[in-house]
Amino acid sequence: MKKEFNIRFGKYTPLLSDRDVIEFVFPFSVVKLGYIGSPEEAAKTTQHRIKVGITGTLHACWGLNDEALVKVLYEHGKRHITQKLKDGSLTPREELMLATSNAPQRSPFDPGRITNPNGAEFRVTVENTELANNLTELQIGSVIVDALDNINARFHDLHGQDLFVPLEFRATLELIRPANSRDEFTVRVITIAHLIDRLNTALLRKITGITDSQILSISLLERYLVSLSGDYSLVIKVFRNLVYLRNGYPVHTDKDSRVIEAHNFFGIGYFPTDFRSAWITLLRQFLHALELLKSSFDQNKNTGTSGG
């Protein structure tokens, strides 16, 4: 069964910009086509916003004037919204950051063929999928993937490489699947730990100047964050405890006290009986840590050497 939605944009707002990043917020509403003109249209309409940004390096590559840039960023945002709606993962607040690491060196869109964002309207047809049954995991997992992409975009613009080494798409699929059993919960935890393990340690060593092979990925990230202004200790605590969870049975051992402490840290008990609820808790904690990590780059734009 197909569903049709109408998307209507309001007036966009430019955010405070500098040489490092330019951002615009595009508010929009979503309503099923069948409710348009009906008495319940207002009640069935949801309000959203998408923040679309471009790094200074990519902006220089594109060479667009202000009017053209707004249109091109709107088009990127529009396509992001369309895909999220089709995935069933659209959230009230979306974000997309474009950089040389995730966008072409030349603008892929002709601004002369893009409508003015203010008041723009379009429709999206959505096919029902089985993923809709796992809506909570789908939404949080999708936002996590976006957060990872946005973190990589900003870090790449600062240092010339991604912070999280790209993974196989198959691995990220685990983030949107439920955990209905102990085995499924274990597999999902391994997936998050694997994401954390894939930090770009070579680049972190170069930035921090640390060559000691006993200091590994999370500790390297911690040393990097310490050099920034702000308190990002919670990022490290969440990352470490997610890895400690992975060390539990059947992956390593239940006898490691850090495994029990990690369960207590996340408040999921040892060992959880409601595996799906525990998994959603971990997803939310991981997302919160990623959002804090991203804020470290937003608040320390002049840290490190710009690249890419």
PDB file of C-alpha atoms in Angstrom, residues 1-296:
ATOM      1  CA  MET A   1       0.000   0.000   0.000  1.00  0.00           C
ATOM      2  CA  LYS A   2       1.308   3.434  -0.953  1.00  0.00           C
ATOM      3  CA  LYS A   3       1.095   6.627   1.098  1.00  0.00           C
ATOM      4  CA  GLU A   4       1.423  10.121  -0.322  1.00  0.00           C
ATOM      5  CA  PHE A   5       2.710  13.059   1.694  1.00  0.00           C
ATOM      6  CA  ASN A   6       2.734  16.779   1.034  1.00  0.00           C
ATOM      7  CA  ILE A   7       5.799  18.729   2.209  1.00  0.00           C
ATOM      8  CA  ARG A   8       5.584  22.498   2.524  1.00  0.00           C
ATOM      9  CA  PHE A   9       8.524  24.738   3.397  1.00  0.00           C
ATOM     10  CA  GLY A  10       8.339  27.922   5.430  1.00  0.00           C
ATOM     11  CA  LYS A  11      10.804  30.807   5.435  1.00  0.00           C
ATOM     12  CA  TYR A  12      14.407  29.734   5.745  1.00  0.00           C
ATOM     13  CA  THR A  13      16.764  31.310   8.276  1.00  0.00           C
ATOM     14  CA  PRO A  14      20.529  31.805   7.917  1.00  0.00           C
ATOM     15  CA  LEU A  15      22.544  30.937  11.000  1.00  0.00           C
ATOM     16  CA  LEU A  16      25.585  32.836  12.218  1.00  0.00           C
ATOM     17  CA  SER A  17      28.343  31.893   9.795  1.00  0.00           C
ATOM     18  CA  ASP A  18      32.085  32.294   9.587  1.00  0.00           C
ATOM     19  CA  ARG A  19      34.822  31.106   7.264  1.00  0.00           C
ATOM     20  CA  ASP A  20      34.540  27.551   8.603  1.00  0.00           C
ATOM     21  CA  VAL A  21      30.884  26.787   7.974  1.00  0.00           C
ATOM     22  CA  ILE A  22      27.715  28.323   6.517  1.00  0.00           C
ATOM     23  CA  GLU A  23      24.362  27.003   7.724  1.00  0.00           C
ATOM     24  CA  PHE A  24      20.695  27.558   6.969  1.00  0.00           C
ATOM     25  CA  VAL A  25      17.611  26.259   8.747  1.00  0.00           C
ATOM     26  CA  PHE A  26      14.681  25.251   6.552  1.00  0.00           C
ATOM     27  CA  PRO A  27      11.385  24.732   8.450  1.00  0.00           C
ATOM     28  CA  PHE A  28       8.804  22.474   6.816  1.00  0.00           C
ATOM     29  CA  SER A  29       5.551  20.654   7.507  1.00  0.00           C
ATOM     30  CA  VAL A  30       4.427  17.169   6.512  1.00  0.00           C
ATOM     31  CA  VAL A  31       0.872  15.911   6.075  1.00  0.00           C
ATOM     32  CA  LYS A  32      -0.707  12.958   4.299  1.00  0.00           C
ATOM     33  CA  LEU A  33      -2.226  14.017   1.017  1.00  0.00           C
ATOM     34  CA  GLY A  34      -5.661  12.716   1.977  1.00  0.00           C
ATOM     35  CA  TYR A  35      -5.942  15.164   4.887  1.00  0.00           C
ATOM     36  CA  ILE A  36      -5.366  18.306   2.834  1.00  0.00           C
ATOM     37  CA  GLY A  37      -8.503  20.432   2.910  1.00  0.00           C
ATOM     38  CA  SER A  38     -10.126  18.277   5.607  1.00  0.00           C
ATOM     39  CA  PRO A  39     -11.180  19.506   9.087  1.00  0.00           C
ATOM     40  CA  GLU A  40      -8.373  17.464  10.699  1.00  0.00           C
ATOM     41  CA  GLU A  41      -5.607  18.731   8.406  1.00  0.00           C
ATOM     42  CA  ALA A  42      -3.999  20.898  11.107  1.00  0.00           C
ATOM     43  CA  ALA A  43      -4.103  18.076  13.694  1.00  0.00           C
ATOM     44  CA  LYS A  44      -2.505  15.628  11.257  1.00  0.00           C
ATOM     45  CA  THR A  45       0.248  17.999  10.134  1.00  0.00           C
ATOM     46  CA  THR A  46       3.678  17.610  11.766  1.00  0.00           C
ATOM     47  CA  GLN A  47       6.246  20.390  12.018  1.00  0.00           C
ATOM     48  CA  HIS A  48       9.919  19.820  11.258  1.00  0.00           C
ATOM     49  CA  ARG A  49      13.142  21.639  10.460  1.00  0.00           C
ATOM     50  CA  ILE A  50      16.329  20.701   8.684  1.00  0.00           C
ATOM     51  CA  LYS A  51      19.650  22.461   9.203  1.00  0.00           C
ATOM     52  CA  VAL A  52      21.860  22.223   6.135  1.00  0.00           C
ATOM     53  CA  GLY A  53      25.451  23.398   6.343  1.00  0.00           C
ATOM     54  CA  ILE A  54      28.488  23.574   4.100  1.00  0.00           C
ATOM     55  CA  THR A  55      32.094  23.825   5.202  1.00  0.00           C
ATOM     56  CA  GLY A  56      34.195  26.766   4.100  1.00  0.00           C
ATOM     57  CA  THR A  57      36.488  24.529   2.070  1.00  0.00           C
ATOM     58  CA  LEU A  58      33.654  23.035   0.010  1.00  0.00           C
ATOM     59  CA  HIS A  59      31.982  26.442  -0.363  1.00  0.00           C
ATOM     60  CA  ALA A  60      35.209  27.776  -1.862  1.00  0.00           C
ATOM     61  CA  CYS A  61      35.284  24.834  -4.283  1.00  0.00           C
ATOM     62  CA  TRP A  62      31.710  25.449  -5.404  1.00  0.00           C
ATOM     63  CA  GLY A  63      32.099  29.205  -5.787  1.00  0.00           C
ATOM     64  CA  LEU A  64      28.369  29.944  -5.510  1.00  0.00           C
ATOM     65  CA  ASN A  65      26.940  33.335  -4.619  1.00  0.00           C
ATOM     66  CA  ASP A  66      24.584  33.633  -1.649  1.00  0.00           C
ATOM     67  CA  GLU A  67      21.334  33.186  -3.582  1.00  0.00           C
ATOM     68  CA  ALA A  68      22.611  30.203  -5.528  1.00  0.00           C
ATOM     69  CA  LEU A  69      24.078  28.600  -2.399  1.00  0.00           C
ATOM     70  CA  VAL A  70      20.755  28.763  -0.536  1.00  0.00           C
ATOM     71  CA  LYS A  71      19.001  27.042  -3.415  1.00  0.00           C
ATOM     72  CA  VAL A  72      21.598  24.290  -3.692  1.00  0.00           C
ATOM     73  CA  LEU A  73      21.598  23.626   0.053  1.00  0.00           C
ATOM     74  CA  TYR A  74      17.799  23.542  -0.012  1.00  0.00           C
ATOM     75  CA  GLU A  75      17.907  20.944  -2.801  1.00  0.00           C
ATOM     76  CA  HIS A  76      20.271  18.776  -0.760  1.00  0.00           C
ATOM     77  CA  GLY A  77      17.968  19.129   2.228  1.00  0.00           C
ATOM     78  CA  LYS A  78      14.897  18.329   0.168  1.00  0.00           C
ATOM     79  CA  ARG A  79      16.416  15.081  -1.064  1.00  0.00           C
ATOM     80  CA  HIS A  80      17.552  14.190   2.446  1.00  0.00           C
ATOM     81  CA  ILE A  81      13.986  14.704   3.712  1.00  0.00           C
ATOM     82  CA  THR A  82      12.539  12.645   0.865  1.00  0.00           C
ATOM     83  CA  GLN A  83      14.775   9.680   1.641  1.00  0.00           C
ATOM     84  CA  LYS A  84      14.105   9.920   5.373  1.00  0.00           C
ATOM     85  CA  LEU A  85      10.365   9.968   4.751  1.00  0.00           C
ATOM     86  CA  LYS A  86      10.637   6.904   2.527  1.00  0.00           C
ATOM     87  CA  ASP A  87      12.734   5.142   5.165  1.00  0.00           C
ATOM     88  CA  GLY A  88      10.198   5.985   7.855  1.00  0.00           C
ATOM     89  CA  SER A  89      12.972   7.685   9.849  1.00  0.00           C
ATOM     90  CA  LEU A  90      12.103  11.382   9.524  1.00  0.00           C
ATOM     91  CA  THR A  91      12.515  13.246  12.830  1.00  0.00           C
ATOM     92  CA  PRO A  92      11.413  16.736  13.929  1.00  0.00           C
ATOM     93  CA  ARG A  93      14.985  18.043  13.720  1.00  0.00           C
ATOM     94  CA  GLU A  94      17.168  16.905  10.843  1.00  0.00           C
ATOM     95  CA  GLU A  95      20.714  17.977  10.068  1.00  0.00           C
ATOM     96  CA  LEU A  96      22.975  17.631   7.046  1.00  0.00           C
ATOM     97  CA  MET A  97      26.570  18.861   6.819  1.00  0.00           C
ATOM     98  CA  LEU A  98      28.270  18.959   3.428  1.00  0.00           C
ATOM     99  CA  ALA A  99      32.062  18.797   3.158  1.00  0.00           C
ATOM    100  CA  THR A 100      34.716  17.660   0.721  1.00  0.00           C
ATOM    101  CA  SER A 101      34.523  14.220   2.342  1.00  0.00           C
ATOM    102  CA  ASN A 102      30.868  13.576   1.456  1.00  0.00           C
ATOM    103  CA  ALA A 103      30.104  15.878  -1.486  1.00  0.00           C
ATOM    104  CA  PRO A 104      31.589  16.393  -4.972  1.00  0.00           C
ATOM    105  CA  GLN A 105      34.153  19.129  -5.674  1.00  0.00           C
ATOM    106  CA  ARG A 106      31.624  20.852  -7.951  1.00  0.00           C
ATOM    107  CA  SER A 107      28.003  21.576  -7.083  1.00  0.00           C
ATOM    108  CA  PRO A 108      25.885  18.720  -8.486  1.00  0.00           C
ATOM    109  CA  PHE A 109      22.841  20.976  -8.951  1.00  0.00           C
ATOM    110  CA  ASP A 110      22.111  23.908 -11.249  1.00  0.00           C
ATOM    111  CA  PRO A 111      20.682  26.652  -9.001  1.00  0.00           C
ATOM    112  CA  GLY A 112      18.885  28.148 -12.005  1.00  0.00           C
ATOM    113  CA  ARG A 113      16.632  25.091 -12.048  1.00  0.00           C
ATOM    114  CA  ILE A 114      15.844  25.081  -8.328  1.00  0.00           C
ATOM    115  CA  THR A 115      12.798  26.888  -6.977  1.00  0.00           C
ATOM    116  CA  ASN A 116      12.977  29.473  -4.201  1.00  0.00           C
ATOM    117  CA  PRO A 117      12.916  27.546  -0.889  1.00  0.00           C
ATOM    118  CA  ASN A 118      10.481  29.944   0.772  1.00  0.00           C
ATOM    119  CA  GLY A 119       7.006  28.450   0.388  1.00  0.00           C
ATOM    120  CA  ALA A 120       8.243  25.584  -1.774  1.00  0.00           C
ATOM    121  CA  GLU A 121       6.001  22.532  -1.853  1.00  0.00           C
ATOM    122  CA  PHE A 122       6.351  18.994  -3.169  1.00  0.00           C
ATOM    123  CA  ARG A 123       4.933  15.503  -2.711  1.00  0.00           C
ATOM    124  CA  VAL A 124       6.498  12.180  -1.788  1.00  0.00           C
ATOM    125  CA  THR A 125       5.099   8.703  -2.385  1.00  0.00           C
ATOM    126  CA  VAL A 126       6.088   6.130   0.240  1.00  0.00           C
ATOM    127  CA  GLU A 127       5.871   2.358  -0.059  1.00  0.00           C
ATOM    128  CA  ASN A 128       5.154   0.458   3.150  1.00  0.00           C
ATOM    129  CA  THR A 129       8.140  -1.543   4.431  1.00  0.00           C
ATOM    130  CA  GLU A 130       8.692  -4.052   7.212  1.00  0.00           C
ATOM    131  CA  LEU A 131      11.116  -1.620   8.842  1.00  0.00           C
ATOM    132  CA  ALA A 132       8.142   0.471   9.915  1.00  0.00           C
ATOM    133  CA  ASN A 133       7.458  -2.161  12.577  1.00  0.00           C
ATOM    134  CA  ASN A 134      10.735  -1.166  14.254  1.00  0.00           C
ATOM    135  CA  LEU A 135      10.053   2.581  14.123  1.00  0.00           C
ATOM    136  CA  THR A 136      11.916   3.551  17.311  1.00  0.00           C
ATOM    137  CA  GLU A 137      15.134   1.732  16.378  1.00  0.00           C
ATOM    138  CA  LEU A 138      14.811   2.939  12.798  1.00  0.00           C
ATOM    139  CA  GLN A 139      14.536   6.584  13.802  1.00  0.00           C
ATOM    140  CA  ILE A 140      17.336   6.564  16.379  1.00  0.00           C
ATOM    141  CA  GLY A 141      19.629   4.410  14.244  1.00  0.00           C
ATOM    142  CA  SER A 142      19.087   6.675  11.261  1.00  0.00           C
ATOM    143  CA  VAL A 143      19.938   9.777  13.289  1.00  0.00           C
ATOM    144  CA  ILE A 144      23.081   8.023  14.564  1.00  0.00           C
ATOM    145  CA  VAL A 145      24.216   7.363  10.999  1.00  0.00           C
ATOM    146  CA  ASP A 146      23.574  11.022  10.152  1.00  0.00           C
ATOM    147  CA  ALA A 147      25.516  12.116  13.252  1.00  0.00           C
ATOM    148  CA  LEU A 148      28.487   9.944  12.266  1.00  0.00           C
ATOM    149  CA  ASP A 149      28.419  11.448   8.784  1.00  0.00           C
ATOM    150  CA  ASN A 150      28.218  15.002  10.127  1.00  0.00           C
ATOM    151  CA  ILE A 151      31.072  14.365  12.570  1.00  0.00           C
ATOM    152  CA  ASN A 152      33.217  13.000   9.753  1.00  0.00           C
ATOM    153  CA  ALA A 153      32.373  15.988   7.557  1.00  0.00           C
ATOM    154  CA  ARG A 154      33.488  18.534  10.150  1.00  0.00           C
ATOM    155  CA  PHE A 155      36.548  16.542  11.290  1.00  0.00           C
ATOM    156  CA  HIS A 156      37.612  16.017   7.674  1.00  0.00           C
ATOM    157  CA  ASP A 157      37.380  19.750   7.035  1.00  0.00           C
ATOM    158  CA  LEU A 158      39.584  20.406  10.069  1.00  0.00           C
ATOM    159  CA  HIS A 159      42.142  17.630   9.638  1.00  0.00           C
ATOM    160  CA  GLY A 160      41.822  16.267   6.103  1.00  0.00           C
ATOM    161  CA  GLN A 161      40.525  12.807   7.045  1.00  0.00           C
ATOM    162  CA  ASP A 162      37.448  11.192   8.627  1.00  0.00           C
ATOM    163  CA  LEU A 163      37.339  10.508  12.371  1.00  0.00           C
ATOM    164  CA  PHE A 164      35.293   7.313  11.996  1.00  0.00           C
ATOM    165  CA  VAL A 165      36.762   5.024   9.352  1.00  0.00           C
ATOM    166  CA  PRO A 166      34.033   4.067   6.844  1.00  0.00           C
ATOM    167  CA  LEU A 167      32.288   0.780   7.603  1.00  0.00           C
ATOM    168  CA  GLU A 168      30.421  -1.725   5.492  1.00  0.00           C
ATOM    169  CA  PHE A 169      26.767  -0.759   5.098  1.00  0.00           C
ATOM    170  CA  ARG A 170      25.807  -4.166   6.481  1.00  0.00           C
ATOM    171  CA  ALA A 171      27.206  -3.192   9.874  1.00  0.00           C
ATOM    172  CA  THR A 172      25.127  -0.023  10.164  1.00  0.00           C
ATOM    173  CA  LEU A 173      21.966  -2.003   9.451  1.00  0.00           C
ATOM    174  CA  GLU A 174      22.259  -3.506  12.931  1.00  0.00           C
ATOM    175  CA  LEU A 175      21.571  -0.055  14.388  1.00  0.00           C
ATOM    176  CA  ILE A 176      18.012  -0.014  13.045  1.00  0.00           C
ATOM    177  CA  ARG A 177      17.097  -3.561  14.020  1.00  0.00           C
ATOM    178  CA  PRO A 178      15.406  -4.515  17.311  1.00  0.00           C
ATOM    179  CA  ALA A 179      17.012  -6.749  19.932  1.00  0.00           C
ATOM    180  CA  ASN A 180      14.391  -9.300  20.959  1.00  0.00           C
ATOM    181  CA  SER A 181      16.744 -11.862  22.453  1.00  0.00           C
ATOM    182  CA  ARG A 182      20.071 -12.107  24.279  1.00  0.00           C
ATOM    183  CA  ASP A 183      21.851 -13.171  21.110  1.00  0.00           C
ATOM    184  CA  GLU A 184      20.423 -10.251  19.120  1.00  0.00           C
ATOM    185  CA  PHE A 185      21.314  -7.832  21.931  1.00  0.00           C
ATOM    186  CA  THR A 186      24.897  -9.125  21.931  1.00  0.00           C
ATOM    187  CA  VAL A 187      25.222  -8.704  18.169  1.00  0.00           C
ATOM    188  CA  ARG A 188      23.883  -5.131  18.334  1.00  0.00           C
ATOM    189  CA  VAL A 189      26.311  -4.217  21.144  1.00  0.00           C
ATOM    190  CA  ILE A 190      29.198  -5.645  19.116  1.00  0.00           C
ATOM    191  CA  THR A 191      28.139  -3.385  16.220  1.00  0.00           C
ATOM    192  CA  ILE A 192      28.355  -0.201  18.306  1.00  0.00           C
ATOM    193  CA  ALA A 193      31.678  -1.278  19.830  1.00  0.00           C
ATOM    194  CA  HIS A 194      32.956  -1.949  16.320  1.00  0.00           C
ATOM    195  CA  LEU A 195      32.006   1.601  15.303  1.00  0.00           C
ATOM    196  CA  ILE A 196      33.968   2.989  18.236  1.00  0.00           C
ATOM    197  CA  ASP A 197      36.920   0.708  17.502  1.00  0.00           C
ATOM    198  CA  ARG A 198      37.151   2.150  13.997  1.00  0.00           C
ATOM    199  CA  LEU A 199      38.315   5.586  15.086  1.00  0.00           C
ATOM    200  CA  ASN A 200      41.093   6.964  12.880  1.00  0.00           C
ATOM    201  CA  THR A 201      43.880   6.183  15.343  1.00  0.00           C
ATOM    202  CA  ALA A 202      46.697   6.983  12.910  1.00  0.00           C
ATOM    203  CA  LEU A 203      45.427  10.528  12.450  1.00  0.00           C
ATOM    204  CA  LEU A 204      44.682  10.955  16.177  1.00  0.00           C
ATOM    205  CA  ARG A 205      48.289   9.936  16.912  1.00  0.00           C
ATOM    206  CA  LYS A 206      49.533  12.493  14.418  1.00  0.00           C
ATOM    207  CA  ILE A 207      47.357  15.270  15.868  1.00  0.00           C
ATOM    208  CA  THR A 208      48.133  14.507  19.525  1.00  0.00           C
ATOM    209  CA  GLY A 209      51.762  13.502  18.984  1.00  0.00           C
ATOM    210  CA  ILE A 210      51.210  10.276  20.956  1.00  0.00           C
ATOM    211  CA  THR A 211      53.202   7.292  19.650  1.00  0.00           C
ATOM    212  CA  ASP A 212      52.782   4.945  22.632  1.00  0.00           C
ATOM    213  CA  SER A 213      51.156   1.806  21.156  1.00  0.00           C
ATOM    214  CA  GLN A 214      49.539   1.043  24.529  1.00  0.00           C
ATOM    215  CA  ILE A 215      47.334   4.130  24.164  1.00  0.00           C
ATOM    216  CA  LEU A 216      44.503   3.053  21.869  1.00  0.00           C
ATOM    217  CA  SER A 217      41.516   4.579  20.069  1.00  0.00           C
ATOM    218  CA  ILE A 218      39.298   5.880  22.896  1.00  0.00           C
ATOM    219  CA  SER A 219      42.249   7.121  24.936  1.00  0.00           C
ATOM    220  CA  LEU A 220      43.621   8.885  21.861  1.00  0.00           C
ATOM    221  CA  LEU A 221      40.257  10.539  21.317  1.00  0.00           C
ATOM    222  CA  GLU A 222      40.219  11.537  24.979  1.00  0.00           C
ATOM    223  CA  ARG A 223      43.638  13.205  24.651  1.00  0.00           C
ATOM    224  CA  TYR A 224      42.391  15.048  21.577  1.00  0.00           C
ATOM    225  CA  LEU A 225      39.215  16.262  23.315  1.00  0.00           C
ATOM    226  CA  VAL A 226      41.181  17.391  26.370  1.00  0.00           C
ATOM    227  CA  SER A 227      42.988  19.827  24.093  1.00  0.00           C
ATOM    228  CA  LEU A 228      39.669  21.477  23.221  1.00  0.00           C
ATOM    229  CA  SER A 229      37.712  23.920  25.331  1.00  0.00           C
ATOM    230  CA  GLY A 230      34.700  22.357  27.057  1.00  0.00           C
ATOM    231  CA  ASP A 231      33.926  19.202  29.024  1.00  0.00           C
ATOM    232  CA  TYR A 232      33.494  16.159  26.785  1.00  0.00           C
ATOM    233  CA  SER A 233      34.212  13.543  29.437  1.00  0.00           C
ATOM    234  CA  LEU A 234      30.753  12.016  28.987  1.00  0.00           C
ATOM    235  CA  VAL A 235      31.643  11.125  25.388  1.00  0.00           C
ATOM    236  CA  ILE A 236      34.575   9.058  26.622  1.00  0.00           C
ATOM    237  CA  LYS A 237      32.549   7.453  29.444  1.00  0.00           C
ATOM    238  CA  VAL A 238      29.800   6.347  27.053  1.00  0.00           C
ATOM    239  CA  PHE A 239      32.275   5.041  24.473  1.00  0.00           C
ATOM    240  CA  ARG A 240      34.299   3.118  27.068  1.00  0.00           C
ATOM    241  CA  ASN A 241      31.255   1.555  28.710  1.00  0.00           C
ATOM    242  CA  LEU A 242      29.819   0.478  25.366  1.00  0.00           C
ATOM    243  CA  VAL A 243      33.100  -1.318  24.664  1.00  0.00           C
ATOM    244  CA  TYR A 244      33.048  -2.862  28.159  1.00  0.00           C
ATOM    245  CA  LEU A 245      29.565  -4.239  27.425  1.00  0.00           C
ATOM    246  CA  ARG A 246      31.011  -5.980  24.399  1.00  0.00           C
ATOM    247  CA  ASN A 247      33.481  -7.731  26.673  1.00  0.00           C
ATOM    248  CA  GLY A 248      30.676  -9.679  28.344  1.00  0.00           C
ATOM    249  CA  TYR A 249      29.662 -13.269  27.548  1.00  0.00           C
ATOM    250  CA  PRO A 250      29.711 -14.745  24.978  1.00  0.00           C
ATOM    251  CA  VAL A 251      32.247 -12.383  23.446  1.00  0.00           C
ATOM    252  CA  HIS A 252      34.838 -12.504  26.239  1.00  0.00           C
ATOM    253  CA  THR A 253      33.926 -13.064  29.881  1.00  0.00           C
ATOM    254  CA  ASP A 254      31.261 -12.257  32.450  1.00  0.00           C
ATOM    255  CA  LYS A 255      33.884 -12.109  35.202  1.00  0.00           C
ATOM    256  CA  ASP A 256      35.232  -8.695  34.185  1.00  0.00           C
ATOM    257  CA  SER A 257      33.926  -6.226  36.806  1.00  0.00           C
ATOM    258  CA  ARG A 258      33.845  -3.518  34.148  1.00  0.00           C
ATOM    259  CA  VAL A 259      31.103  -5.441  32.344  1.00  0.00           C
ATOM    260  CA  ILE A 260      28.826  -5.224  35.385  1.00  0.00           C
ATOM    261  CA  GLU A 261      29.776  -1.585  35.929  1.00  0.00           C
ATOM    262  CA  ALA A 262      28.886  -0.830  32.315  1.00  0.00           C
ATOM    263  CA  HIS A 263      25.402  -2.320  32.749  1.00  0.00           C
ATOM    264  CA  ASN A 264      24.949  -0.149  35.839  1.00  0.00           C
ATOM    265  CA  PHE A 265      26.263   2.932  34.017  1.00  0.00           C
ATOM    266  CA  PHE A 266      23.530   2.612  31.386  1.00  0.00           C
ATOM    267  CA  GLY A 267      20.915   1.561  33.946  1.00  0.00           C
ATOM    268  CA  ILE A 268      19.969  -1.602  32.085  1.00  0.00           C
ATOM    269  CA  GLY A 269      20.617  -4.117  34.880  1.00  0.00           C
ATOM    270  CA  TYR A 270      22.847  -7.165  34.731  1.00  0.00           C
ATOM    271  CA  PHE A 271      21.813  -8.987  32.646  1.00  0.00           C
ATOM    272  CA  PRO A 272      18.756  -7.211  31.076  1.00  0.00           C
ATOM    273  CA  THR A 273      15.530  -9.147  30.626  1.00  0.00           C
ATOM    274  CA  ASP A 274      13.863  -6.619  28.326  1.00  0.00           C
ATOM    275  CA  PHE A 275      16.454  -6.722  25.587  1.00  0.00           C
ATOM    276  CA  ARG A 276      14.663  -4.394  23.170  1.00  0.00           C
ATOM    277  CA  SER A 277      14.253  -1.669  25.788  1.00  0.00           C
ATOM    278  CA  ALA A 278      17.902  -2.058  26.836  1.00  0.00           C
ATOM    279  CA  TRP A 279      19.038  -1.771  23.218  1.00  0.00           C
ATOM    280  CA  ILE A 280      17.009   1.416  22.686  1.00  0.00           C
ATOM    281  CA  THR A 281      18.604   2.846  25.844  1.00  0.00           C
ATOM    282  CA  LEU A 282      22.075   2.143  24.469  1.00  0.00           C
ATOM    283  CA  LEU A 283      21.187   3.698  21.114  1.00  0.00           C
ATOM    284  CA  ARG A 284      19.990   6.878  22.813  1.00  0.00           C
ATOM    285  CA  GLN A 285      23.107   7.089  24.991  1.00  0.00           C
ATOM    286  CA  PHE A 286      25.369   6.552  21.984  1.00  0.00           C
ATOM    287  CA  LEU A 287      23.502   9.225  20.018  1.00  0.00           C
ATOM    288  CA  HIS A 288      23.821  11.688  22.905  1.00  0.00           C
ATOM    289  CA  ALA A 289      27.569  11.067  23.035  1.00  0.00           C
ATOM    290  CA  LEU A 290      27.854  11.622  19.277  1.00  0.00           C
ATOM    291  CA  GLU A 291      25.937  14.889  19.546  1.00  0.00           C
ATOM    292  CA  LEU A 292      28.340  16.061  22.263  1.00  0.00           C
ATOM    293  CA  LEU A 293      31.274  15.018  20.100  1.00  0.00           C
ATOM    294  CA  LYS A 294      29.926  17.018  17.188  1.00  0.00           C
ATOM    295  CA  SER A 295      29.486  20.042  19.441  1.00  0.00           C
ATOM    296  CA  SER A 296      33.199  19.863  20.244  1.00  0.00           C
TER     297      SER A 296
END
